[in-house]
Short mmCIF file of C-alpha atoms in Angstrom, two decimals:
data_model
loop_
_atom_site.label_atom_id
_atom_site.label_comp_id
_atom_site.label_asym_id
_atom_site.label_seq_id
_atom_site.Cartn_x
_atom_site.Cartn_y
_atom_site.Cartn_z
CA MET V 177 33.07 89.23 68.23
CA ALA V 178 29.20 88.84 68.29
CA LEU V 179 30.37 86.19 65.80
CA ARG V 180 32.94 84.23 67.52
CA HIS V 181 30.17 83.98 70.78
CA ILE V 182 27.87 83.41 68.64
CA SER V 183 29.74 80.57 66.84
CA ARG V 184 31.10 78.91 70.17
CA SER V 185 27.71 78.75 71.51
CA LEU V 186 25.84 76.97 68.54
CA LEU V 187 28.85 74.38 69.05
CA LEU V 188 29.06 74.06 73.29
CA ALA V 189 24.84 73.54 72.16
CA ALA V 190 24.94 70.39 69.36
CA LEU V 191 28.06 69.19 71.43
CA VAL V 192 25.37 69.09 74.98
CA THR V 193 22.31 68.36 73.40
CA GLY V 194 23.88 65.09 71.09
CA PHE V 195 26.46 63.56 73.99
CA ILE V 196 22.59 63.90 76.04
CA ALA V 197 20.50 62.17 72.78
CA VAL V 198 23.19 59.87 72.18
CA VAL V 199 24.93 58.39 75.88
CA PRO V 200 21.04 56.90 78.23
CA SER V 201 20.17 55.25 74.17
CA ALA V 202 23.65 54.11 74.18
CA LEU V 203 22.66 52.68 78.36
CA HIS V 204 19.02 51.42 78.03
CA ALA V 205 20.00 48.91 74.50
CA SER V 206 18.69 46.21 76.36
CA PRO V 207 21.67 43.04 76.63
CA ALA V 208 21.59 39.65 74.43
CA PRO V 209 19.23 37.69 76.92
CA PRO V 210 21.83 35.07 78.39
CA GLN V 211 22.44 30.64 77.54
CA GLU V 212 19.53 28.79 78.81
CA ALA V 213 21.60 26.05 80.78
CA ALA V 214 18.58 24.18 81.28
CA PRO V 215 16.65 23.51 78.31
CA CYS V 216 15.21 20.53 78.89
CA ALA V 217 12.89 21.44 82.32
CA LYS V 218 11.84 24.66 80.24
CA LEU V 219 11.02 21.69 78.10
CA SER V 220 9.02 20.06 80.63
CA ALA V 221 7.02 23.10 81.80
CA HIS V 222 6.14 23.86 78.17
CA GLN V 223 8.09 27.24 77.60
CA THR V 224 9.38 26.53 74.45
CA ARG V 225 8.79 27.85 71.07
CA PHE V 226 9.16 24.68 68.91
CA SER V 227 7.04 21.13 70.51
CA ALA V 228 8.52 18.23 71.32
CA GLY V 229 6.23 16.08 69.94
CA THR V 230 6.41 12.56 70.75
CA ALA V 231 9.61 12.47 71.10
CA THR V 232 12.03 10.28 73.63
CA ARG V 233 15.04 12.13 73.13
CA VAL V 234 15.76 16.00 71.88
CA VAL V 235 18.95 17.50 71.25
CA PHE V 236 18.53 21.50 72.11
CA VAL V 237 21.28 23.92 69.94
CA THR V 238 21.17 26.81 72.16
CA ALA V 239 22.91 30.19 70.70
CA THR V 240 24.23 33.62 71.98
CA ASP V 241 27.71 35.07 71.73
CA ALA V 242 28.07 30.83 72.02
CA VAL V 243 26.45 27.22 71.26
CA LEU V 244 25.26 25.09 74.10
CA ILE V 245 24.28 21.45 72.30
CA THR V 246 21.87 19.18 75.35
CA GLY V 247 21.23 16.19 75.04
CA CYS V 248 17.10 15.25 76.82
CA VAL V 249 15.54 12.01 77.63
CA ARG V 250 12.10 11.89 78.64
CA ASN V 251 11.28 10.60 82.08
CA GLY V 252 7.32 10.26 82.56
CA GLU V 253 5.48 13.73 81.03
CA GLY V 254 8.50 15.78 80.83
CA TYR V 255 12.82 15.51 80.52
CA ILE V 256 15.78 14.86 81.77
CA GLN V 257 18.88 16.50 81.53
CA GLU V 258 21.13 13.60 80.01
CA TRP V 259 24.11 15.66 78.36
CA GLN V 260 25.72 18.78 77.79
CA GLN V 261 28.04 20.35 75.52
CA THR V 262 29.61 22.62 73.80
CA GLY V 263 29.79 23.55 69.82
CA PHE V 264 29.64 24.86 66.54
CA ILE V 265 26.88 26.24 63.82
CA GLY V 266 26.90 28.47 60.67
CA LYS V 267 29.69 30.64 60.00
CA ASN V 268 26.77 33.94 60.43
CA GLY V 269 24.38 32.30 62.93
CA PHE V 270 20.22 31.55 63.21
CA ALA V 271 18.19 32.65 60.11
CA PRO V 272 15.15 33.40 62.09
CA GLU V 273 12.52 31.01 61.08
CA GLY V 274 11.27 29.97 57.46
CA GLN V 275 13.53 32.67 56.88
CA LEU V 276 16.82 30.19 55.28
CA ARG V 277 18.73 30.70 52.45
CA GLU V 278 21.63 28.72 49.94
CA GLY V 279 24.58 30.51 51.21
CA PRO V 280 25.02 32.82 53.66
CA TYR V 281 26.18 30.71 56.19
CA ARG V 282 23.64 30.54 58.77
CA SER V 283 21.78 27.94 60.20
CA PRO V 284 18.26 26.99 60.83
CA THR V 285 16.01 27.94 63.66
CA GLY V 286 12.70 25.07 64.68
CA ALA V 287 12.06 21.48 65.67
CA PHE V 288 13.59 19.13 63.28
CA SER V 289 12.79 15.10 63.09
CA ALA V 290 15.84 13.49 63.15
CA THR V 291 15.78 9.53 61.21
CA GLY V 292 19.11 8.87 59.17
CA ALA V 293 22.80 9.37 59.36
CA LEU V 294 26.29 7.99 58.05
CA ARG V 295 29.84 8.70 56.99
CA ARG V 296 31.96 6.30 58.13
CA ALA V 297 30.51 3.51 59.77
CA ASP V 298 28.00 2.24 60.95
CA PRO V 299 27.99 2.46 65.70
CA GLY V 300 24.48 0.93 65.87
CA THR V 301 22.45 3.27 65.66
CA ARG V 302 18.20 2.38 65.02
CA LEU V 303 18.40 5.16 62.00
CA LEU V 304 18.93 4.40 59.01
CA TYR V 305 22.06 4.32 58.45
CA HIS V 306 25.01 5.31 54.58
CA THR V 307 28.72 4.17 55.11
CA VAL V 308 30.04 6.89 53.32
CA ASN V 309 32.06 5.56 50.35
CA PRO V 310 34.01 6.79 47.55
CA ARG V 311 30.19 7.91 45.29
CA SER V 312 28.33 8.74 48.31
CA ARG V 313 27.02 12.11 47.09
CA TRP V 314 23.99 14.94 49.08
CA GLY V 315 21.84 15.73 46.52
CA GLY V 316 22.92 19.35 45.64
CA PRO V 317 20.78 22.80 44.03
CA GLY V 318 19.14 20.83 40.72
CA SER V 319 19.81 18.07 41.61
CA PRO V 320 17.45 15.49 40.53
CA ALA V 321 18.37 13.74 44.49
CA TYR V 322 18.02 16.95 46.32
CA ASN V 323 18.46 17.99 50.32
CA ASN V 324 18.95 13.10 49.69
CA TYR V 325 21.80 10.59 50.49
CA VAL V 326 22.31 9.73 46.30
CA GLU V 327 25.16 7.33 45.12
CA GLY V 328 26.60 8.66 41.52
CA GLY V 329 24.47 12.03 41.53
CA SER V 330 26.09 15.24 39.85
CA PRO V 331 28.30 17.63 39.62
CA ALA V 332 25.75 20.07 41.58
CA ASP V 333 26.26 17.54 44.27
CA GLU V 334 27.84 17.37 47.78
CA ASN V 335 30.52 14.84 47.98
CA LEU V 336 30.53 13.46 51.06
CA TRP V 337 32.97 11.08 50.28
CA TYR V 338 35.68 14.00 50.07
CA TRP V 339 33.84 16.49 53.55
CA MET V 340 34.32 13.40 55.55
CA ASN V 341 38.47 12.06 54.60
CA GLN V 342 38.41 15.90 55.69
CA GLY V 343 36.72 15.58 59.46
CA THR V 344 34.59 17.44 58.76
CA TYR V 345 31.89 15.09 59.64
CA GLU V 346 33.08 11.81 60.68
CA GLN V 347 30.52 11.03 62.48
CA ALA V 348 26.44 12.55 61.35
CA ALA V 349 22.97 12.60 61.79
CA VAL V 350 20.76 14.01 59.59
CA ILE V 351 18.93 17.30 60.18
CA ASN V 352 15.94 16.74 58.92
CA TYR V 353 15.46 20.13 57.45
CA ASN V 354 13.87 20.67 54.13
CA ARG V 355 13.36 17.48 53.72
CA LEU V 356 10.96 14.53 53.51
CA PRO V 357 9.44 13.76 56.57
CA ASP V 358 9.13 16.95 58.13
CA ALA V 359 8.55 19.39 54.67
CA VAL V 360 8.21 18.78 50.95
CA PRO V 361 11.57 20.00 49.43
CA VAL V 362 11.99 23.71 48.26
CA PRO V 363 14.98 24.56 45.87
CA GLY V 364 16.25 27.05 47.70
CA ALA V 365 15.79 27.01 50.67
CA ASP V 366 19.09 25.22 52.07
CA TYR V 367 20.71 21.98 52.33
CA ALA V 368 23.08 18.99 53.68
CA ILE V 369 21.78 20.63 57.10
CA PHE V 370 23.46 17.76 59.88
CA PHE V 371 24.48 17.22 63.17
CA GLY V 372 28.40 15.87 63.08
CA ALA V 373 31.96 16.69 64.12
CA GLY V 374 34.37 19.12 63.67
CA ASN V 375 34.58 20.74 65.82
CA ARG V 376 34.31 24.88 64.04
CA VAL V 377 31.89 27.07 62.18
CA SER V 378 30.54 25.45 59.30
CA ALA V 379 28.22 26.72 56.97
CA GLY V 380 25.46 25.90 58.21
CA CYS V 381 26.11 22.04 60.03
CA VAL V 382 25.68 22.21 64.01
CA SER V 383 29.38 20.31 64.22
CA THR V 384 31.32 19.32 67.93
CA THR V 385 32.60 17.02 69.58
CA LEU V 386 33.25 13.11 67.03
CA GLU V 387 32.55 11.18 71.22
CA THR V 388 29.19 13.06 70.67
CA SER V 389 28.61 13.63 67.24
CA THR V 390 29.14 9.42 67.98
CA ARG V 391 26.50 9.08 70.96
CA VAL V 392 24.01 11.43 69.27
CA VAL V 393 23.84 8.97 65.83
CA LYS V 394 23.59 6.33 68.62
CA THR V 395 20.30 7.45 71.00
CA LEU V 396 18.78 8.45 68.87
CA VAL V 397 15.30 6.58 67.09
CA PRO V 398 13.04 7.36 63.78
CA GLY V 399 11.30 10.85 65.52
CA ASP V 400 13.78 11.87 68.77
CA ARG V 401 14.26 15.25 67.77
CA PHE V 402 16.92 18.56 66.63
CA ILE V 403 15.31 21.96 68.45
CA MET V 404 17.98 24.31 67.07
CA GLY V 405 18.09 28.26 67.61
CA ALA V 406 18.79 31.79 69.33
CA VAL V 407 17.75 31.42 73.24
CA SER V 408 15.24 34.63 72.35
CA ASP V 409 13.58 32.59 69.88
CA ILE V 410 13.68 29.43 71.26
CA PHE V 411 12.03 29.96 74.73
CA VAL V 412 9.32 31.80 76.30
CA ALA V 413 9.29 33.08 79.95
CA ALA V 414 7.29 31.60 82.30
CA PRO V 415 4.02 32.19 83.53
CA PRO V 416 3.12 34.32 86.38
CA ALA V 417 2.33 33.09 89.63
CA THR V 418 -1.25 31.92 89.94
CA SER V 419 -3.18 33.91 93.56
CA PRO V 420 -5.15 31.09 95.15
CA PRO V 421 -8.94 31.81 94.88
CA THR V 422 -11.09 33.58 97.67
CA VAL V 423 -12.61 30.73 100.19
CA SER V 424 -15.39 32.39 100.46
CA SER V 425 -17.13 29.70 103.73
CA PRO V 426 -14.33 27.48 106.05
CA ALA V 427 -16.81 24.12 104.80
CA ALA V 428 -15.38 24.72 101.07
CA SER V 429 -12.76 22.03 100.34
CA SER V 430 -12.44 22.57 96.80
CA PRO V 431 -8.64 22.22 96.64
CA ALA V 432 -7.17 25.29 94.41
CA PRO V 433 -7.27 24.75 90.09
CA SER V 434 -3.29 24.31 90.13
CA PRO V 435 -1.84 27.40 87.83
CA ALA V 436 -2.32 26.85 83.57
CA ARG V 437 1.09 26.00 82.21
CA ALA V 438 2.70 28.26 79.50
CA ALA V 439 1.45 28.19 75.96
CA PRO V 440 3.89 28.83 73.23
CA ALA V 441 4.11 32.14 71.82
CA THR V 442 3.52 33.01 68.77
CA THR V 443 4.95 36.02 68.72
CA THR V 444 7.43 36.93 65.59
CA SER V 445 10.71 35.46 65.86
CA GLN V 446 13.99 37.85 65.86
CA SER V 447 17.31 37.31 64.44
CA GLN V 448 20.45 35.81 66.66
CA GLY V 449 21.99 38.96 68.70
CA THR V 450 19.58 41.46 67.51
CA PRO V 451 18.80 43.52 71.00
CA THR V 452 15.80 44.90 71.55
CA ALA V 453 16.14 48.76 71.73
CA ASP V 454 14.40 51.00 74.52
CA THR V 455 11.26 52.45 72.00
CA GLY V 456 12.28 55.66 70.92
CA GLY V 457 15.96 55.14 70.72
CA PRO V 458 17.29 55.35 67.13
CA SER V 459 15.85 58.07 66.62
CA LEU V 460 17.38 59.64 69.44
CA VAL V 461 21.47 58.10 68.33
CA SER V 462 20.59 59.54 64.26
CA LEU V 463 19.35 62.89 66.48
CA GLY V 464 22.64 62.86 68.97
CA LEU V 465 24.56 62.32 65.64
CA LEU V 466 23.17 64.75 64.16
CA LEU V 467 24.23 66.96 65.72
CA VAL V 468 27.55 66.35 67.10
CA VAL V 469 28.73 66.68 63.91
CA GLY V 470 25.99 70.74 63.23
CA GLY V 471 29.34 70.99 66.23
CA ALA V 472 31.77 70.47 64.60
CA GLY V 473 30.27 72.55 61.43
CA ALA V 474 30.76 75.37 64.11
CA VAL V 475 33.40 74.76 63.79
CA ALA V 476 34.36 74.82 61.31
CA ILE V 477 32.96 78.19 60.91
CA SER V 478 35.01 79.19 63.91
CA PHE V 479 37.83 79.28 62.43
CA VAL V 480 37.12 80.13 59.23
CA LEU V 481 35.94 83.28 60.41
CA ARG V 482 39.03 83.75 62.09
CA LYS V 483 40.97 83.79 60.06
CA ARG V 484 39.40 86.27 57.80
CA ARG V 485 39.33 88.86 60.78
CA LYS V 486 43.74 87.95 60.62
CA ALA V 487 43.97 88.73 57.23
CA GLN V 488 41.62 92.03 56.92
CA ARG V 489 43.65 92.75 59.81
CA SER V 490 46.97 92.03 57.88
#
């Protein structure tokens, strides 16, 4: 009888303690940030981690659970929104800045210039344009033309003619990720990152409607930029409001200084979609699960003891 009471007490204590540890930790986990609907205003307010440099136009590609693409144009010292459209990126989202590798179906995070475009016919662009033909290739792993346009090429190169006729990239701008003029190409860091049509998930490119991709190719000029990444990796919080200084004399006439603009943050970026849990949350969850398992073990012990007592009585 005493053993039965002990096992029941162990079970009750384990289950109650487990739920106390698990449930609050789950409830207090920070949700993913919402999509940023006004990235051009954020850029104007210096609330982005990446600079637009001297770009006349900037195309934002930002992601939470969905992908939002926004076109911004310079207006004086800042930027205003020209258009906005939904789209798609790599199947497995954005890779943290500097961590993209070939194969995982992810898109790069960062700011990248635009200098070239390609596909079926030049819509009238100032970017360097390649009209795709049956010999058109994009340099792949091990190719002398790695991450560049080439005609003829080698078996390692991507067949641009084939993919264009699949409807994937009827019109595309080249995003200068892992290529000149932004960076010397590094083998293995992924290649062939385009902003194109198709409007479906990709291996790492940005995909949207043909109308939008054509507009981007037509309006961008060399030096314009793409800013891409998860919302939490792109934008920084607005600076806190600054209280005006105390005036020591009624005769003081010097104007109060304006609040300082937010500088780009230097904190390490997080991978897309990773919620930030409260400190200590993971350890509490582990403890709770351990206690629940312990409670289940107590149930099993109680069951075995009960069967043994019945056997002894019979």
